[in-house]
Amino acid sequence: MGQQSIRNIDAVREALQRACERGELLILLTPYVRNESSFLRLDQDAVHVVASIGREDAIAGLRSSQLLMRFPYGFTFLEGATDLIGVGRVNGRPSLKLAIPEVLLDEDYRGAYRVERVGRVPVTFSTRKYEILSGHVVNASTTGIRFQAMAEFEDLEILVEDTIMVTLTIDADIHINQKAKVRYVQGRSVGVEFRPPLEGDLLANLSRWVFRKREEFRERVITKENCQDFLGGAAASAGAPEIKGLVLVSGAGLLEDRLRTMLGELTFTRVDPTIQGMKSLVRNKTLVMLHAPGLSLDDKRRLKSLAEGLGEGFPILLLGAGLENADLAQFGREIKAAATFVLSPNPGTFFLRLVQGMIRRHFGDGE
């Protein structure tokens, strides 16, 4: 089955308008960063979403040629390419202005996504003998659930194609008391499809819950266990000349101290910005945080020399402070940096998430 899409601009705007009317949840993502927001207002040339991060962080982290928006829409999820085109305010709330996607793809075209980690959700259900039995939900989607009965069924007690009633509560906004068609029975395991399909606020709330659970699953957390070889790094000394892991290339000790506070348990090694220091880094095992103290001609010449000395196999995060985002981004393209970031006075956790995303993308088991 091919991927479905909404290509008519009027249909795209209709989907966005409905999302704005509901204040729908959305995820903004680049190759390295996911950021949660919600829709506010649709204008003629842009859609406003909640600015859940500061202006500087938004410009540094989300101004990407690969920026996507992803949001729940009825029984499925839609995804479209967009651009961060500015900031604004909607009803007194800071907003990000995003370009209206030309196309919205049905990202769940293979079938309704099933949440496997539903927590402790009890369910009651009827049988063809009009008895009410109990069980617990195994997985759930916008179109149905699979549950495990508490006890073995008697002969002919529940069969495929039976219509039964199921009742369950996932959270305060999702209480389902619904007819369902039995599609699968094996032992005490039963799969049912909601018939008639869910609609209205109940469908919107369930779709949003499924969407959030799926995004949590996709956003794998970097730990020392699953990236131990990368995060461990190596000491820069005569006995251990090779350095791998997360590395800051900078002569600024104050920047090192600041980054250690910002990155927490995500350890890194600092090396001086010299060609000799570059030779100690291990290809395909190192993420380089390259510090740009300025963007004068001499600064650029020195940084280009360092970047060229690295060669292939070293993703670069170009860091600056007190610089213009646009200037740093332009220079980052010149030296083929994977990402650029201007450190604001209070960057919060956004910088940490960017670094984690780069590690996952280049060295981890993520998407």
Tab-separated table of C-alpha atoms in Angstrom:
chain	number	residue	atom	x	y	z
A	1	MET	CA	0.000	0.000	0.000
A	2	GLY	CA	1.505	3.338	-1.053
A	3	GLN	CA	1.886	6.317	1.205
A	4	GLN	CA	-1.162	8.603	1.196
A	5	SER	CA	-0.767	12.360	0.918
A	6	ILE	CA	-2.702	15.625	0.939
A	7	ARG	CA	-1.394	17.699	-1.977
A	8	ASN	CA	-4.229	20.147	-2.591
A	9	ILE	CA	-3.342	23.397	-0.816
A	10	ASP	CA	-6.943	23.964	0.259
A	11	ALA	CA	-7.041	20.498	1.856
A	12	VAL	CA	-3.693	21.170	3.545
A	13	ARG	CA	-5.028	24.427	4.972
A	14	GLU	CA	-8.214	22.691	6.117
A	15	ALA	CA	-6.182	20.100	8.051
A	16	LEU	CA	-4.080	22.850	9.646
A	17	GLN	CA	-7.157	24.933	10.464
A	18	ARG	CA	-8.784	21.983	12.246
A	19	ALA	CA	-5.550	21.412	14.184
A	20	CYS	CA	-5.493	25.091	15.220
A	21	GLU	CA	-9.127	25.013	16.333
A	22	ARG	CA	-8.320	22.079	18.646
A	23	GLY	CA	-5.012	23.529	19.822
A	24	GLU	CA	-3.615	20.214	18.639
A	25	LEU	CA	-0.295	18.817	19.819
A	26	LEU	CA	2.542	18.746	17.293
A	27	ILE	CA	6.177	17.760	17.162
A	28	LEU	CA	8.768	19.885	15.387
A	29	LEU	CA	11.806	17.900	14.413
A	30	THR	CA	15.130	18.237	12.649
A	31	PRO	CA	17.603	15.392	12.097
A	32	TYR	CA	18.831	16.000	15.666
A	33	VAL	CA	16.089	17.643	17.727
A	34	ARG	CA	12.448	16.953	18.573
A	35	ASN	CA	10.470	19.749	20.214
A	36	GLU	CA	6.874	19.536	21.421
A	37	SER	CA	4.475	22.395	20.719
A	38	SER	CA	0.808	22.990	19.872
A	39	PHE	CA	-1.086	24.819	17.137
A	40	LEU	CA	-2.358	28.374	17.684
A	41	ARG	CA	-3.521	30.115	14.512
A	42	LEU	CA	-3.489	29.766	10.737
A	43	ASP	CA	-2.671	32.901	8.720
A	44	GLN	CA	-2.637	33.352	4.974
A	45	ASP	CA	1.061	32.634	4.638
A	46	ALA	CA	2.024	30.909	7.909
A	47	VAL	CA	0.825	28.780	10.789
A	48	HIS	CA	1.547	29.915	14.350
A	49	VAL	CA	2.518	27.373	17.024
A	50	VAL	CA	3.364	27.786	20.685
A	51	ALA	CA	6.951	28.941	21.292
A	52	SER	CA	7.808	26.387	23.960
A	53	ILE	CA	11.500	27.360	23.787
A	54	GLY	CA	13.238	30.730	23.722
A	55	ARG	CA	13.676	32.734	20.540
A	56	GLU	CA	17.424	32.190	20.326
A	57	ASP	CA	17.125	28.440	20.929
A	58	ALA	CA	14.377	28.196	18.324
A	59	ILE	CA	16.466	29.974	15.709
A	60	ALA	CA	19.572	27.935	16.539
A	61	GLY	CA	17.886	24.553	16.810
A	62	LEU	CA	14.908	24.663	14.458
A	63	ARG	CA	16.069	26.818	11.563
A	64	SER	CA	16.906	23.849	9.386
A	65	SER	CA	16.303	22.936	5.763
A	66	GLN	CA	15.053	19.575	7.078
A	67	LEU	CA	12.490	20.883	9.584
A	68	LEU	CA	9.316	18.784	9.770
A	69	MET	CA	6.017	19.138	11.602
A	70	ARG	CA	4.182	16.012	12.738
A	71	PHE	CA	0.752	15.862	14.393
A	72	PRO	CA	-2.204	13.530	15.048
A	73	TYR	CA	-5.149	13.816	12.682
A	74	GLY	CA	-8.136	11.591	13.232
A	75	PHE	CA	-7.128	7.952	12.882
A	76	THR	CA	-3.662	8.744	11.576
A	77	PHE	CA	-0.669	11.124	11.826
A	78	LEU	CA	0.296	13.771	9.291
A	79	GLU	CA	3.799	15.019	8.528
A	80	GLY	CA	4.978	17.890	6.349
A	81	ALA	CA	8.132	19.812	5.520
A	82	THR	CA	8.159	23.378	6.831
A	83	ASP	CA	10.487	26.265	7.657
A	84	LEU	CA	10.840	28.546	10.659
A	85	ILE	CA	10.115	31.937	9.118
A	86	GLY	CA	9.848	34.090	12.207
A	87	VAL	CA	8.437	34.662	15.661
A	88	GLY	CA	5.244	36.407	16.711
A	89	ARG	CA	2.472	36.564	19.298
A	90	VAL	CA	-1.034	35.116	19.312
A	91	ASN	CA	-3.417	36.353	22.006
A	92	GLY	CA	-0.433	37.485	24.059
A	93	ARG	CA	1.418	34.158	23.746
A	94	PRO	CA	4.857	33.970	22.091
A	95	SER	CA	4.628	31.974	18.877
A	96	LEU	CA	6.784	30.508	16.160
A	97	LYS	CA	5.721	31.243	12.585
A	98	LEU	CA	6.072	28.229	10.325
A	99	ALA	CA	5.729	27.979	6.565
A	100	ILE	CA	2.607	26.154	5.397
A	101	PRO	CA	3.653	22.721	4.066
A	102	GLU	CA	3.016	22.135	0.377
A	103	VAL	CA	2.194	18.478	1.102
A	104	LEU	CA	1.041	16.592	4.195
A	105	LEU	CA	1.950	12.913	4.210
A	106	ASP	CA	-0.101	10.282	6.012
A	107	GLU	CA	2.776	9.017	8.120
A	108	ASP	CA	0.806	6.069	9.507
A	109	TYR	CA	-0.249	4.670	6.130
A	110	ARG	CA	0.663	1.062	7.000
A	111	GLY	CA	-2.150	0.877	9.535
A	112	ALA	CA	-3.088	2.357	12.889
A	113	TYR	CA	-0.087	2.471	15.218
A	114	ARG	CA	-0.503	0.225	18.254
A	115	VAL	CA	0.753	1.324	21.649
A	116	GLU	CA	2.296	-1.715	23.334
A	117	ARG	CA	3.155	-0.071	26.666
A	118	VAL	CA	-0.280	0.985	27.815
A	119	GLY	CA	0.296	0.650	31.557
A	120	ARG	CA	-2.286	-0.945	33.832
A	121	VAL	CA	-5.573	-0.523	31.954
A	122	PRO	CA	-8.382	-2.890	33.019
A	123	VAL	CA	-11.155	-3.718	30.558
A	124	THR	CA	-14.598	-5.284	30.881
A	125	PHE	CA	-16.310	-6.927	27.921
A	126	SER	CA	-19.462	-8.824	27.071
A	127	THR	CA	-19.787	-12.301	25.560
A	128	ARG	CA	-22.339	-13.849	23.231
A	129	LYS	CA	-23.957	-15.302	26.384
A	130	TYR	CA	-24.379	-11.715	27.702
A	131	GLU	CA	-21.958	-12.280	30.542
A	132	ILE	CA	-19.621	-9.472	31.629
A	133	LEU	CA	-16.001	-10.584	31.973
A	134	SER	CA	-12.825	-8.690	32.815
A	135	GLY	CA	-9.268	-8.523	31.591
A	136	HIS	CA	-6.470	-6.039	30.879
A	137	VAL	CA	-5.496	-4.141	27.745
A	138	VAL	CA	-2.385	-5.458	25.953
A	139	ASN	CA	-2.171	-2.815	23.221
A	140	ALA	CA	-4.340	-0.030	21.851
A	141	SER	CA	-4.763	2.041	18.704
A	142	THR	CA	-7.282	4.527	17.356
A	143	THR	CA	-9.155	1.676	15.656
A	144	GLY	CA	-9.232	-1.022	18.336
A	145	ILE	CA	-7.542	-2.853	21.198
A	146	ARG	CA	-6.144	-6.239	22.079
A	147	PHE	CA	-6.833	-7.525	25.575
A	148	GLN	CA	-6.135	-10.560	27.739
A	149	ALA	CA	-9.084	-12.090	29.567
A	150	MET	CA	-8.652	-12.958	33.232
A	151	ALA	CA	-9.872	-16.538	32.733
A	152	GLU	CA	-10.089	-19.139	29.980
A	153	PHE	CA	-13.161	-18.976	27.760
A	154	GLU	CA	-15.788	-21.668	27.668
A	155	ASP	CA	-16.611	-23.275	24.311
A	156	LEU	CA	-18.236	-20.816	21.883
A	157	GLU	CA	-18.212	-18.081	24.542
A	158	ILE	CA	-16.535	-15.559	22.213
A	159	LEU	CA	-15.827	-16.030	18.501
A	160	VAL	CA	-14.365	-14.070	15.597
A	161	GLU	CA	-16.972	-11.714	14.051
A	162	ASP	CA	-18.945	-11.447	17.313
A	163	THR	CA	-20.077	-7.938	18.228
A	164	ILE	CA	-19.351	-7.232	21.886
A	165	MET	CA	-19.237	-4.251	24.235
A	166	VAL	CA	-15.879	-3.136	25.655
A	167	THR	CA	-15.400	-0.628	28.471
A	168	LEU	CA	-12.053	0.830	29.505
A	169	THR	CA	-10.536	4.060	30.831
A	170	ILE	CA	-7.070	5.079	29.689
A	171	ASP	CA	-7.008	8.475	31.399
A	172	ALA	CA	-9.405	11.206	32.526
A	173	ASP	CA	-10.116	12.247	28.920
A	174	ILE	CA	-10.311	8.778	27.372
A	175	HIS	CA	-13.205	6.654	28.600
A	176	ILE	CA	-14.362	4.121	25.995
A	177	ASN	CA	-17.701	2.331	26.254
A	178	GLN	CA	-18.061	1.024	22.750
A	179	LYS	CA	-19.350	-1.733	20.501
A	180	ALA	CA	-16.526	-3.685	18.892
A	181	LYS	CA	-16.146	-6.439	16.322
A	182	VAL	CA	-14.009	-9.419	17.360
A	183	ARG	CA	-11.231	-9.869	14.780
A	184	TYR	CA	-8.935	-12.296	16.603
A	185	VAL	CA	-9.215	-14.897	19.348
A	186	GLN	CA	-6.406	-17.120	20.593
A	187	GLY	CA	-6.591	-18.603	24.041
A	188	ARG	CA	-7.398	-15.722	26.382
A	189	SER	CA	-6.132	-13.101	23.919
A	190	VAL	CA	-8.784	-11.148	21.980
A	191	GLY	CA	-8.368	-8.453	19.332
A	192	VAL	CA	-11.305	-6.164	18.554
A	193	GLU	CA	-12.037	-3.310	16.150
A	194	PHE	CA	-14.237	-0.437	17.287
A	195	ARG	CA	-17.517	-0.573	15.340
A	196	PRO	CA	-18.785	2.024	14.711
A	197	PRO	CA	-15.436	3.850	14.594
A	198	LEU	CA	-14.681	6.397	17.295
A	199	GLU	CA	-15.347	10.047	16.497
A	200	GLY	CA	-15.400	13.546	17.935
A	201	ASP	CA	-13.491	14.482	21.077
A	202	LEU	CA	-12.996	10.849	22.069
A	203	LEU	CA	-11.189	10.071	18.824
A	204	ALA	CA	-9.133	13.287	19.064
A	205	ASN	CA	-8.076	12.528	22.644
A	206	LEU	CA	-7.197	8.914	21.892
A	207	SER	CA	-5.318	9.899	18.736
A	208	ARG	CA	-3.305	12.462	20.702
A	209	TRP	CA	-2.497	9.856	23.395
A	210	VAL	CA	-1.366	7.301	20.798
A	211	PHE	CA	0.690	9.955	19.013
A	212	ARG	CA	2.450	11.005	22.217
A	213	LYS	CA	3.192	7.380	23.159
A	214	ARG	CA	4.662	6.719	19.744
A	215	GLU	CA	6.851	9.805	19.917
A	216	GLU	CA	8.088	8.743	23.361
A	217	PHE	CA	9.021	5.381	21.903
A	218	ARG	CA	10.852	6.968	18.982
A	219	GLU	CA	12.750	9.389	21.194
A	220	ARG	CA	15.155	6.863	22.613
A	221	VAL	CA	17.101	8.129	25.590
A	222	ILE	CA	20.888	8.066	25.295
A	223	THR	CA	22.451	6.190	28.200
A	224	LYS	CA	25.955	5.116	29.075
A	225	GLU	CA	24.802	1.533	28.630
A	226	ASN	CA	23.753	1.778	24.986
A	227	CYS	CA	26.483	4.240	23.917
A	228	GLN	CA	29.145	3.281	26.450
A	229	ASP	CA	31.986	3.037	23.954
A	230	PHE	CA	31.158	6.460	22.538
A	231	LEU	CA	30.451	8.343	25.747
A	232	GLY	CA	33.429	6.927	27.593
A	233	GLY	CA	35.917	8.868	25.485
A	234	ALA	CA	39.622	8.715	26.276
A	235	ALA	CA	42.058	10.844	28.207
A	236	ALA	CA	44.487	13.050	26.311
A	237	SER	CA	47.871	11.963	27.600
A	238	ALA	CA	51.096	10.398	26.425
A	239	GLY	CA	49.848	6.963	27.494
A	240	ALA	CA	46.506	7.334	25.688
A	241	PRO	CA	47.059	9.564	22.631
A	242	GLU	CA	43.790	8.684	20.888
A	243	ILE	CA	40.631	10.541	21.911
A	244	LYS	CA	37.090	9.511	21.044
A	245	GLY	CA	33.581	10.305	22.216
A	246	LEU	CA	32.282	13.826	22.694
A	247	VAL	CA	35.114	16.347	22.279
A	248	LEU	CA	35.248	20.113	22.722
A	249	VAL	CA	37.858	21.783	20.535
A	250	SER	CA	38.530	25.081	22.287
A	251	GLY	CA	41.149	27.027	24.166
A	252	ALA	CA	38.530	28.531	26.496
A	253	GLY	CA	38.510	26.932	29.931
A	254	LEU	CA	35.464	28.982	30.974
A	255	LEU	CA	33.468	27.518	28.077
A	256	GLU	CA	34.493	24.033	29.180
A	257	ASP	CA	33.201	24.718	32.705
A	258	ARG	CA	29.942	26.075	31.359
A	259	LEU	CA	29.359	23.103	29.055
A	260	ARG	CA	30.042	20.606	31.844
A	261	THR	CA	27.209	22.213	33.793
A	262	MET	CA	24.901	22.223	30.761
A	263	LEU	CA	25.620	18.645	29.663
A	264	GLY	CA	25.451	17.076	33.136
A	265	GLU	CA	26.311	13.365	32.999
A	266	LEU	CA	27.089	13.564	29.278
A	267	THR	CA	30.871	13.655	29.659
A	268	PHE	CA	33.310	15.120	27.156
A	269	THR	CA	37.015	15.773	26.663
A	270	ARG	CA	38.519	19.154	25.752
A	271	VAL	CA	41.460	19.488	23.388
A	272	ASP	CA	43.287	22.647	22.323
A	273	PRO	CA	42.456	24.026	18.848
A	274	THR	CA	45.649	22.837	17.152
A	275	ILE	CA	46.383	20.531	14.237
A	276	GLN	CA	48.167	18.207	16.662
A	277	GLY	CA	45.030	18.080	18.794
A	278	MET	CA	42.970	17.158	15.716
A	279	LYS	CA	45.293	14.241	14.963
A	280	SER	CA	44.453	12.648	18.311
A	281	LEU	CA	40.737	12.246	17.463
A	282	VAL	CA	39.397	8.872	16.320
A	283	ARG	CA	37.581	8.847	12.997
A	284	ASN	CA	33.937	7.645	13.101
A	285	LYS	CA	34.126	7.574	16.908
A	286	THR	CA	34.075	11.289	17.727
A	287	LEU	CA	31.527	14.106	17.758
A	288	VAL	CA	33.432	17.400	17.609
A	289	MET	CA	32.103	20.535	19.325
A	290	LEU	CA	34.173	23.152	17.503
A	291	HIS	CA	34.256	26.494	19.316
A	292	ALA	CA	34.177	29.651	17.198
A	293	PRO	CA	35.412	32.458	19.497
A	294	GLY	CA	34.630	34.945	16.738
A	295	LEU	CA	34.049	35.199	12.994
A	296	SER	CA	36.815	37.565	11.928
A	297	LEU	CA	38.850	36.631	8.869
A	298	ASP	CA	41.587	35.218	11.105
A	299	ASP	CA	39.035	33.226	13.156
A	300	LYS	CA	37.470	31.756	10.016
A	301	ARG	CA	40.845	30.889	8.498
A	302	ARG	CA	41.929	29.087	11.676
A	303	LEU	CA	38.629	27.218	12.058
A	304	LYS	CA	38.627	26.166	8.390
A	305	SER	CA	42.120	24.782	8.828
A	306	LEU	CA	41.007	22.758	11.844
A	307	ALA	CA	37.913	21.445	10.064
A	308	GLU	CA	39.918	20.477	6.989
A	309	GLY	CA	42.432	18.745	9.236
A	310	LEU	CA	39.637	16.539	10.578
A	311	GLY	CA	38.546	15.294	7.182
A	312	GLU	CA	35.638	12.895	6.742
A	313	GLY	CA	34.076	10.885	9.559
A	314	PHE	CA	33.852	13.669	12.152
A	315	PRO	CA	30.416	15.300	12.542
A	316	ILE	CA	30.964	18.889	13.689
A	317	LEU	CA	28.748	20.939	16.001
A	318	LEU	CA	29.935	24.522	15.501
A	319	LEU	CA	29.505	26.510	18.736
A	320	GLY	CA	29.525	30.251	19.265
A	321	ALA	CA	28.574	32.768	21.933
A	322	GLY	CA	27.688	36.407	21.358
A	323	LEU	CA	27.463	35.802	17.605
A	324	GLU	CA	24.597	36.176	15.142
A	325	ASN	CA	22.811	32.923	14.368
A	326	ALA	CA	22.679	33.660	10.646
A	327	ASP	CA	26.423	34.407	10.468
A	328	LEU	CA	27.374	31.265	12.367
A	329	ALA	CA	25.002	29.153	10.254
A	330	GLN	CA	26.490	30.532	7.037
A	331	PHE	CA	30.031	29.770	8.176
A	332	GLY	CA	28.878	26.345	9.352
A	333	ARG	CA	27.781	25.569	5.797
A	334	GLU	CA	31.188	26.639	4.514
A	335	ILE	CA	33.003	24.115	6.716
A	336	LYS	CA	30.243	21.488	6.291
A	337	ALA	CA	29.307	21.445	9.976
A	338	ALA	CA	26.476	19.045	10.803
A	339	ALA	CA	24.855	21.690	13.031
A	340	THR	CA	25.506	25.131	14.501
A	341	PHE	CA	24.433	26.603	17.827
A	342	VAL	CA	24.809	30.023	19.415
A	343	LEU	CA	24.885	29.680	23.196
A	344	SER	CA	22.437	32.118	24.752
A	345	PRO	CA	22.797	33.234	28.396
A	346	ASN	CA	20.124	30.727	29.476
A	347	PRO	CA	19.820	27.921	26.878
A	348	GLY	CA	17.926	25.559	29.204
A	349	THR	CA	17.977	21.923	28.114
A	350	PHE	CA	17.777	22.552	24.382
A	351	PHE	CA	21.526	22.373	23.829
A	352	LEU	CA	21.728	19.067	25.717
A	353	ARG	CA	18.933	17.655	23.559
A	354	LEU	CA	20.736	18.770	20.410
A	355	VAL	CA	23.947	17.006	21.442
A	356	GLN	CA	22.018	13.875	22.430
A	357	GLY	CA	20.249	13.909	19.075
A	358	MET	CA	23.532	14.170	17.186
A	359	ILE	CA	25.038	11.276	19.136
A	360	ARG	CA	21.964	9.148	18.508
A	361	ARG	CA	21.909	10.044	14.805
A	362	HIS	CA	25.573	9.449	14.079
A	363	PHE	CA	26.637	6.834	16.601
A	364	GLY	CA	23.637	5.300	18.371
A	365	ASP	CA	20.848	2.904	17.479
A	366	GLY	CA	18.257	5.593	16.764
A	367	GLU	CA	16.411	6.272	13.526
